mmCIF file of C-alpha atoms and ligand atoms in Angstrom:
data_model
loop_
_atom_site.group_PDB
_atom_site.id
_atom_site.type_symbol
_atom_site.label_atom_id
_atom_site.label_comp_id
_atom_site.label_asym_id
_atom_site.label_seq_id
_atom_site.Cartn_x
_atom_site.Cartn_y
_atom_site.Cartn_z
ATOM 1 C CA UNK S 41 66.866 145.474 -26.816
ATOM 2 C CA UNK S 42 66.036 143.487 -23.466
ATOM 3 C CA UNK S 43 69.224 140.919 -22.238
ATOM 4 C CA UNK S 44 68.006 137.554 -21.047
ATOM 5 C CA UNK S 45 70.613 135.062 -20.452
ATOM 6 C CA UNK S 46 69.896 131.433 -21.739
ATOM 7 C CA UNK S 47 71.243 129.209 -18.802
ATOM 8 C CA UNK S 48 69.882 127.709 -15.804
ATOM 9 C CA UNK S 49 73.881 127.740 -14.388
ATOM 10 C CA UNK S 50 73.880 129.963 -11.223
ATOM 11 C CA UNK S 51 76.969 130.830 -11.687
ATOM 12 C CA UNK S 52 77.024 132.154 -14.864
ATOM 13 C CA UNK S 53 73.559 134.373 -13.777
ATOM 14 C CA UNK S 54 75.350 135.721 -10.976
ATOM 15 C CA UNK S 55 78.145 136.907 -13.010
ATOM 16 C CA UNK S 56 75.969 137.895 -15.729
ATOM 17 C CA UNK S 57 73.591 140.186 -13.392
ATOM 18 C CA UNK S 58 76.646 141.716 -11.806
ATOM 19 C CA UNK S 59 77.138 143.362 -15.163
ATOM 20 C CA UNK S 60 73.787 145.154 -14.345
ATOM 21 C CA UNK S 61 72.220 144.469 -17.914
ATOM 22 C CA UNK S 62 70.376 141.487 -17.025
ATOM 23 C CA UNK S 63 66.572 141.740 -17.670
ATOM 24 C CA UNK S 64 65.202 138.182 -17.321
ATOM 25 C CA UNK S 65 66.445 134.795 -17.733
ATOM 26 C CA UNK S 66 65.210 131.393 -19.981
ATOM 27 C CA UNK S 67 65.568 127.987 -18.474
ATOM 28 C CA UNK S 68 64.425 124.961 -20.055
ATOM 29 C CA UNK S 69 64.309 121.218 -18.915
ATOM 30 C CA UNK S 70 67.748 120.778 -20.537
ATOM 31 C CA UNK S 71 69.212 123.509 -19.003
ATOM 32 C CA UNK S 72 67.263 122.863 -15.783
ATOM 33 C CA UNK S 73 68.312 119.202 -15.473
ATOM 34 C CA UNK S 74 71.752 120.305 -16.119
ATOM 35 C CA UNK S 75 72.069 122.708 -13.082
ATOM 36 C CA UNK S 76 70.201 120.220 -10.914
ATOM 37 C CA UNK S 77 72.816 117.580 -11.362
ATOM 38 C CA UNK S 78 75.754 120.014 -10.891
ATOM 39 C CA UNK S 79 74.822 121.460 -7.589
ATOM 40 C CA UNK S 80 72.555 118.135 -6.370
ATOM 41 C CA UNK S 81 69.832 120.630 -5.650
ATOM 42 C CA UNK S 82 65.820 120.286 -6.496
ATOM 43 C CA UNK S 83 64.453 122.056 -9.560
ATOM 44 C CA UNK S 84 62.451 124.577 -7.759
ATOM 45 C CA UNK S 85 65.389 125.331 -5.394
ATOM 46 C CA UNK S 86 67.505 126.642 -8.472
ATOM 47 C CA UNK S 87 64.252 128.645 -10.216
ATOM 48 C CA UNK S 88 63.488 129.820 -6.815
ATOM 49 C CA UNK S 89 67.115 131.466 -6.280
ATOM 50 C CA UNK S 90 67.188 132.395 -10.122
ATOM 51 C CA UNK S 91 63.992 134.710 -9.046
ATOM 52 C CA UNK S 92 66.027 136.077 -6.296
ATOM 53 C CA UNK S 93 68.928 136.772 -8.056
ATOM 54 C CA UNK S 94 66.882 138.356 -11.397
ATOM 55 C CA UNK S 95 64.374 141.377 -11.322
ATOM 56 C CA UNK S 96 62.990 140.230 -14.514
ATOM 57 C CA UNK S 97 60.968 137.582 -16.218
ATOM 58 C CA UNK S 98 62.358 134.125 -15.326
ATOM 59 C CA UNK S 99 60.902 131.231 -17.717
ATOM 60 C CA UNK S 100 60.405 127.708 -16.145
ATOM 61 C CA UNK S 101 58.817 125.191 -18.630
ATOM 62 C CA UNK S 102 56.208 122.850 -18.198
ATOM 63 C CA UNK S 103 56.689 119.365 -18.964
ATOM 64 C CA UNK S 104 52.937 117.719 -19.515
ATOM 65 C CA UNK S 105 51.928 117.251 -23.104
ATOM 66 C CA UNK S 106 47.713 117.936 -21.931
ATOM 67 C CA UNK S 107 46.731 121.653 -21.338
ATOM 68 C CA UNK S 108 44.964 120.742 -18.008
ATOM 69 C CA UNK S 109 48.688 119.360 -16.756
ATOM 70 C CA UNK S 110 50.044 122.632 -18.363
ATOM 71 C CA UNK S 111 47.928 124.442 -16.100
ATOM 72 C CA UNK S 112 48.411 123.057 -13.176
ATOM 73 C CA UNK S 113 51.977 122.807 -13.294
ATOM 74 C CA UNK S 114 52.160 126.796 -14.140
ATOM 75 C CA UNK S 115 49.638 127.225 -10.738
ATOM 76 C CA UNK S 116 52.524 124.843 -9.271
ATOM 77 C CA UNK S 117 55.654 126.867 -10.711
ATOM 78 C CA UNK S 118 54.097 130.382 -10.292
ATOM 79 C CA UNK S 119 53.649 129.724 -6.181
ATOM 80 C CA UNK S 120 57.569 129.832 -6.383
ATOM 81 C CA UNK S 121 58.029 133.560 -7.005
ATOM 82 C CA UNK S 122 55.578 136.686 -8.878
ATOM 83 C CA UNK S 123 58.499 136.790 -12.004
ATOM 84 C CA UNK S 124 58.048 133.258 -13.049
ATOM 85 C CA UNK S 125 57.396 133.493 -16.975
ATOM 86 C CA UNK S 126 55.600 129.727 -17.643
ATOM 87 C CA UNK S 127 56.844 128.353 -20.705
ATOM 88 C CA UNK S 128 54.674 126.084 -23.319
ATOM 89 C CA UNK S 129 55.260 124.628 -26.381
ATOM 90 C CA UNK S 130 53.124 125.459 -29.221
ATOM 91 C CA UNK S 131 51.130 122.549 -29.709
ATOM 92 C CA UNK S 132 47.365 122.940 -29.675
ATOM 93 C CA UNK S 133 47.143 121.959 -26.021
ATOM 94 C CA UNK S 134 49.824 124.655 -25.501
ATOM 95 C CA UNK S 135 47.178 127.197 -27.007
ATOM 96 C CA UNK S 136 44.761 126.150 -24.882
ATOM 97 C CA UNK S 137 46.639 125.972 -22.002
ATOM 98 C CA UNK S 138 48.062 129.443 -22.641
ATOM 99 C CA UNK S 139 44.990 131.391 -22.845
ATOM 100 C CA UNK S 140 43.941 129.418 -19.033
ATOM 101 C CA UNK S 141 47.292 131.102 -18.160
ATOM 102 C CA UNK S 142 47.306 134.226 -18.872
ATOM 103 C CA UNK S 143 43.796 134.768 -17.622
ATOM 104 C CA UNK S 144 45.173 133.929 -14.257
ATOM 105 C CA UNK S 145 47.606 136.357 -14.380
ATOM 106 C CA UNK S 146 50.339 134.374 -14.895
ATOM 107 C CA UNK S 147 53.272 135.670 -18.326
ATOM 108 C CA UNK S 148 53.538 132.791 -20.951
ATOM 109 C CA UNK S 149 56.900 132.378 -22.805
ATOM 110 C CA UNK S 150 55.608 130.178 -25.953
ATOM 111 C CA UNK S 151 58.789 128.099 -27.088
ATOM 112 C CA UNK S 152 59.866 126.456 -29.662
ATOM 113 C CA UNK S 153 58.358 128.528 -32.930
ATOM 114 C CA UNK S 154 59.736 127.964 -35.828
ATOM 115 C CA UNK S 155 57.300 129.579 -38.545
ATOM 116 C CA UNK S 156 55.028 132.194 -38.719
ATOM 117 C CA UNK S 157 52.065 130.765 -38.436
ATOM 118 C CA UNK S 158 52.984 129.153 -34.848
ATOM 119 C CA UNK S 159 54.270 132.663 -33.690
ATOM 120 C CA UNK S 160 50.283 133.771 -34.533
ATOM 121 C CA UNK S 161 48.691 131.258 -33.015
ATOM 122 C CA UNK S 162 51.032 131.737 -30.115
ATOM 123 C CA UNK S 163 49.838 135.706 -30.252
ATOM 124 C CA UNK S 164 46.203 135.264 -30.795
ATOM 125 C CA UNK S 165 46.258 133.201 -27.604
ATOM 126 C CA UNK S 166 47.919 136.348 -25.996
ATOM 127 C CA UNK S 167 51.071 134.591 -25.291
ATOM 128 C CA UNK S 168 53.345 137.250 -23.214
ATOM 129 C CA UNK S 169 56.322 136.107 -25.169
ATOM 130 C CA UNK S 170 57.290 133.962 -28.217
ATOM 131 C CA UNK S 171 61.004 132.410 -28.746
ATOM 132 C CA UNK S 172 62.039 131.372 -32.260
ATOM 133 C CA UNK S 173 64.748 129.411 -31.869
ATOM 134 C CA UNK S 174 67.376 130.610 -34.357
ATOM 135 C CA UNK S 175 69.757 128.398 -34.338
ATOM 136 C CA UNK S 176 68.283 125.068 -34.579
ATOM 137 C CA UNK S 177 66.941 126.409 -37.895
ATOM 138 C CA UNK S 178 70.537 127.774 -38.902
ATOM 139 C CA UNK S 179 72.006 123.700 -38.060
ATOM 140 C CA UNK S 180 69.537 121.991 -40.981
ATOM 141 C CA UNK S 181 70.554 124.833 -43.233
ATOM 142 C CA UNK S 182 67.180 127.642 -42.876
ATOM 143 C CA UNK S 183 68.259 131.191 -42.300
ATOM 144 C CA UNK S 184 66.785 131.426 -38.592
ATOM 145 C CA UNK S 185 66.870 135.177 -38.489
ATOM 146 C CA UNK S 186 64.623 135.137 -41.356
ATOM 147 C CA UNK S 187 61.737 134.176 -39.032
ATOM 148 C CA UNK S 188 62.379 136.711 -36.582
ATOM 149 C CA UNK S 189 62.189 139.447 -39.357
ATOM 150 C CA UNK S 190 58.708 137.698 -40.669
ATOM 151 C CA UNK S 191 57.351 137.510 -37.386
ATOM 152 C CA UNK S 192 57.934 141.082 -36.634
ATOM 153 C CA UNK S 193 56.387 142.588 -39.954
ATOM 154 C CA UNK S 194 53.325 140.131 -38.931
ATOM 155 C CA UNK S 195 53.587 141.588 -35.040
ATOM 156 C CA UNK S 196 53.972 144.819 -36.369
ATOM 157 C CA UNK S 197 50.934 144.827 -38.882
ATOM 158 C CA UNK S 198 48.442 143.680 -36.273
ATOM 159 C CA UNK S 199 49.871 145.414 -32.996
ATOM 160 C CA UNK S 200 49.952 142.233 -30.888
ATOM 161 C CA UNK S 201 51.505 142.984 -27.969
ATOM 162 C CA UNK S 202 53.524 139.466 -27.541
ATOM 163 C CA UNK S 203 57.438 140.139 -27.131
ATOM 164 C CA UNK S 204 59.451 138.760 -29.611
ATOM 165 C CA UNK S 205 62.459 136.717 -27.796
ATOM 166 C CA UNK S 206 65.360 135.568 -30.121
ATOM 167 C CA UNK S 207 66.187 132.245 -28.880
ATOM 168 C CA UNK S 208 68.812 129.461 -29.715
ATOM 169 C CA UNK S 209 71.509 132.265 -30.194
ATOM 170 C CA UNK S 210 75.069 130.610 -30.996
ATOM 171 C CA UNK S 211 77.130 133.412 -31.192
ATOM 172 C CA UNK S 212 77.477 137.180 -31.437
ATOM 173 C CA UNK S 213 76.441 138.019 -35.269
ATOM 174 C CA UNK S 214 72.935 136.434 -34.014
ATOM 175 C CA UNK S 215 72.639 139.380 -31.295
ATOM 176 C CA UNK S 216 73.686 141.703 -33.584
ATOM 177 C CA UNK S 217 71.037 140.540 -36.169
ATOM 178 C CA UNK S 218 68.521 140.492 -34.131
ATOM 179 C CA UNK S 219 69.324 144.093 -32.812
ATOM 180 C CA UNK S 220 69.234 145.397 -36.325
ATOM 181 C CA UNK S 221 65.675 143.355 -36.964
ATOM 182 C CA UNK S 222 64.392 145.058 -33.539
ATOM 183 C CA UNK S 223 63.921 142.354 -31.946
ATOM 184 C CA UNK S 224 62.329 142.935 -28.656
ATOM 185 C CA UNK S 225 64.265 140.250 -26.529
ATOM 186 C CA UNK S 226 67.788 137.887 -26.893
ATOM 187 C CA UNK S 227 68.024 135.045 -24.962
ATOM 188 C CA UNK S 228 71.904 134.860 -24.519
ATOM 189 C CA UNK S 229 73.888 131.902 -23.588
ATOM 190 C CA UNK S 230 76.393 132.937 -21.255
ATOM 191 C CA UNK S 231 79.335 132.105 -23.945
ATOM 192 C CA UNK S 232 78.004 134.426 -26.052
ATOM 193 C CA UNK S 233 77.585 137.178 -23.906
ATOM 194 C CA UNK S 234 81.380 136.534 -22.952
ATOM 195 C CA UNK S 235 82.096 136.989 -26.590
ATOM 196 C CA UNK S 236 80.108 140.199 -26.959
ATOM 197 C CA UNK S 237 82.321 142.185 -25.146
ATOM 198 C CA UNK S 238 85.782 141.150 -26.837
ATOM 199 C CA UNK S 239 87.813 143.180 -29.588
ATOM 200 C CA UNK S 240 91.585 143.141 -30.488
ATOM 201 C CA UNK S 241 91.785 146.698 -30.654
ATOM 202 C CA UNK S 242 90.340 147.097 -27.303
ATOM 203 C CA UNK S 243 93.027 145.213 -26.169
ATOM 204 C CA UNK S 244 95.724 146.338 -27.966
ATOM 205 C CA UNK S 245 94.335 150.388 -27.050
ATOM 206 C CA UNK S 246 94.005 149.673 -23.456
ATOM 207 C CA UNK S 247 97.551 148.604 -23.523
ATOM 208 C CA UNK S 248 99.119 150.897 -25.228
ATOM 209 C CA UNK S 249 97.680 153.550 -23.166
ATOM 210 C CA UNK S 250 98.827 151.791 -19.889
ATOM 211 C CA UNK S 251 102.594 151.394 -21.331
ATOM 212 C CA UNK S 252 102.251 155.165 -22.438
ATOM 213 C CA UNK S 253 101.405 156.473 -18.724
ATOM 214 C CA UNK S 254 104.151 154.107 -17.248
ATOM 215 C CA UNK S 255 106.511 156.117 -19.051
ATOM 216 C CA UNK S 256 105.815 159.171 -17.352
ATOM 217 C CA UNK S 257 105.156 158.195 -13.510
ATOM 218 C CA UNK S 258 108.160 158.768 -12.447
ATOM 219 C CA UNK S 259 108.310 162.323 -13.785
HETATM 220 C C1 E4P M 184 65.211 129.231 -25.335
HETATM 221 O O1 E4P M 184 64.488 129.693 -24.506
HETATM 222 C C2 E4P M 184 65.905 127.927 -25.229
HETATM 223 O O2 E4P M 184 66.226 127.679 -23.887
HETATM 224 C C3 E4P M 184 67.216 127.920 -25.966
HETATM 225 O O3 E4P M 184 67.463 129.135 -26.605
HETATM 226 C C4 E4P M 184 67.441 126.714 -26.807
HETATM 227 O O4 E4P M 184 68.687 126.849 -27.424
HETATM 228 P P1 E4P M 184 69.510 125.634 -28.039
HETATM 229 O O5 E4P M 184 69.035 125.404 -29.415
HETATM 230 O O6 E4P M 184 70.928 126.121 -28.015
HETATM 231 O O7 E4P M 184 69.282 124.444 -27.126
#
């Protein structure tokens, strides 16, 4: 399974890719507008260093509703760097703005899916990704995880290359879920990654063995 982290914090993807398991990153306008007001510096200033920092897919969204603005903003956002991922939402101007997309070249991440039939329009218009996002289902009480299983069966029976990301992760159990599903992709938040690495007994081994070895370094 690929690692993306979900943040547009710089920060938190510089401590993330010095783990060395980074393989691409998600941003969205939230996330985006967040960063920009922390540091004070312009949008494309943060995706541009993100690109630097990441040897992966990096996904910058577009803001215009019409697929001709969708366009040209993704001709706008890919000038910034050759791993910018442009990412639409599935509306019908989305599908028609993805297929103008791709043809140039240029990866589509197609966001917020949340059914099937979305993630196969979002295929059939050769979207490079997809992200169902998990946990916004999970808060008005759908199992979110239950989509990502669907979608790959459906991905599965018709060979469509699209890359399944798991989005909207809130916590560990989702990454493991999604693992176990085969999910292509997780989009982490950096939290959550934090949490992936913690156990008790890891703790409690590592010092055990450190009192243990004290005992004998003076012999
Ligand atoms: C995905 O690409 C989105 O940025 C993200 O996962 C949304 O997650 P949220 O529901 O926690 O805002």
């Amino acid at each position: 399974m690929k690692f993306f982290i979900d943040t547009a914090n710089l920060d938190e993807i510089k401590q993330a890719s010095e783990l060395g398991l980074l393989d691409g990153v998600t941003t969205n306008p939230t996330l985006l507008s967040r960063e920009v007001e922390r540091t004070g510096m312009k949008p494309n200033d943060v995706l541009k260093k993100i690109c630097e920092m990441v040897n992966g897919p990096i996904s910058a969204e577009v803001v215009s509703l019409e697929s001709d603005g969708m366009v040209k903003e993704a001709e706008k956002l890919s000038e910034i760097a050759k791993n910018i991922c442009i990412k639409v939402p599935i509306t019908k101007e989305g599908i028609k703005a993805t297929r103008k997309i791709v043809d140039k070249g240029i990866m589509v991440n197609m966001t917020l899916i949340f059914s099937v039939n979305q993630a196969l329009l979002a295929a059939k218009a050769g979207a490079t990704f997809i992200s169902p996002f998990i946990g916004r289902l999970d808060d008005i009480a759908h199992i979110g995880m239950d989509l990502v299983e669907d979608i790959m069966v459906v991905f599965e029976n018709y060979n469509f290359s699209t890359e399944v990301i798991v989005a909207s992760i809130r916590h560990p159990l989702h990454v493991v879920e999604a693992a176990l599903i085969g999910a292509d992709i997780s989009t982490i938040p950096f939290t959550v990654i934090d949490k992936m690495f913690k156990h008790p007994l890891t703790d409690i081994g590592i010092e055990r063995f450190l009192a243990d070895w004290k005992k004998v370094q003076n012999k």
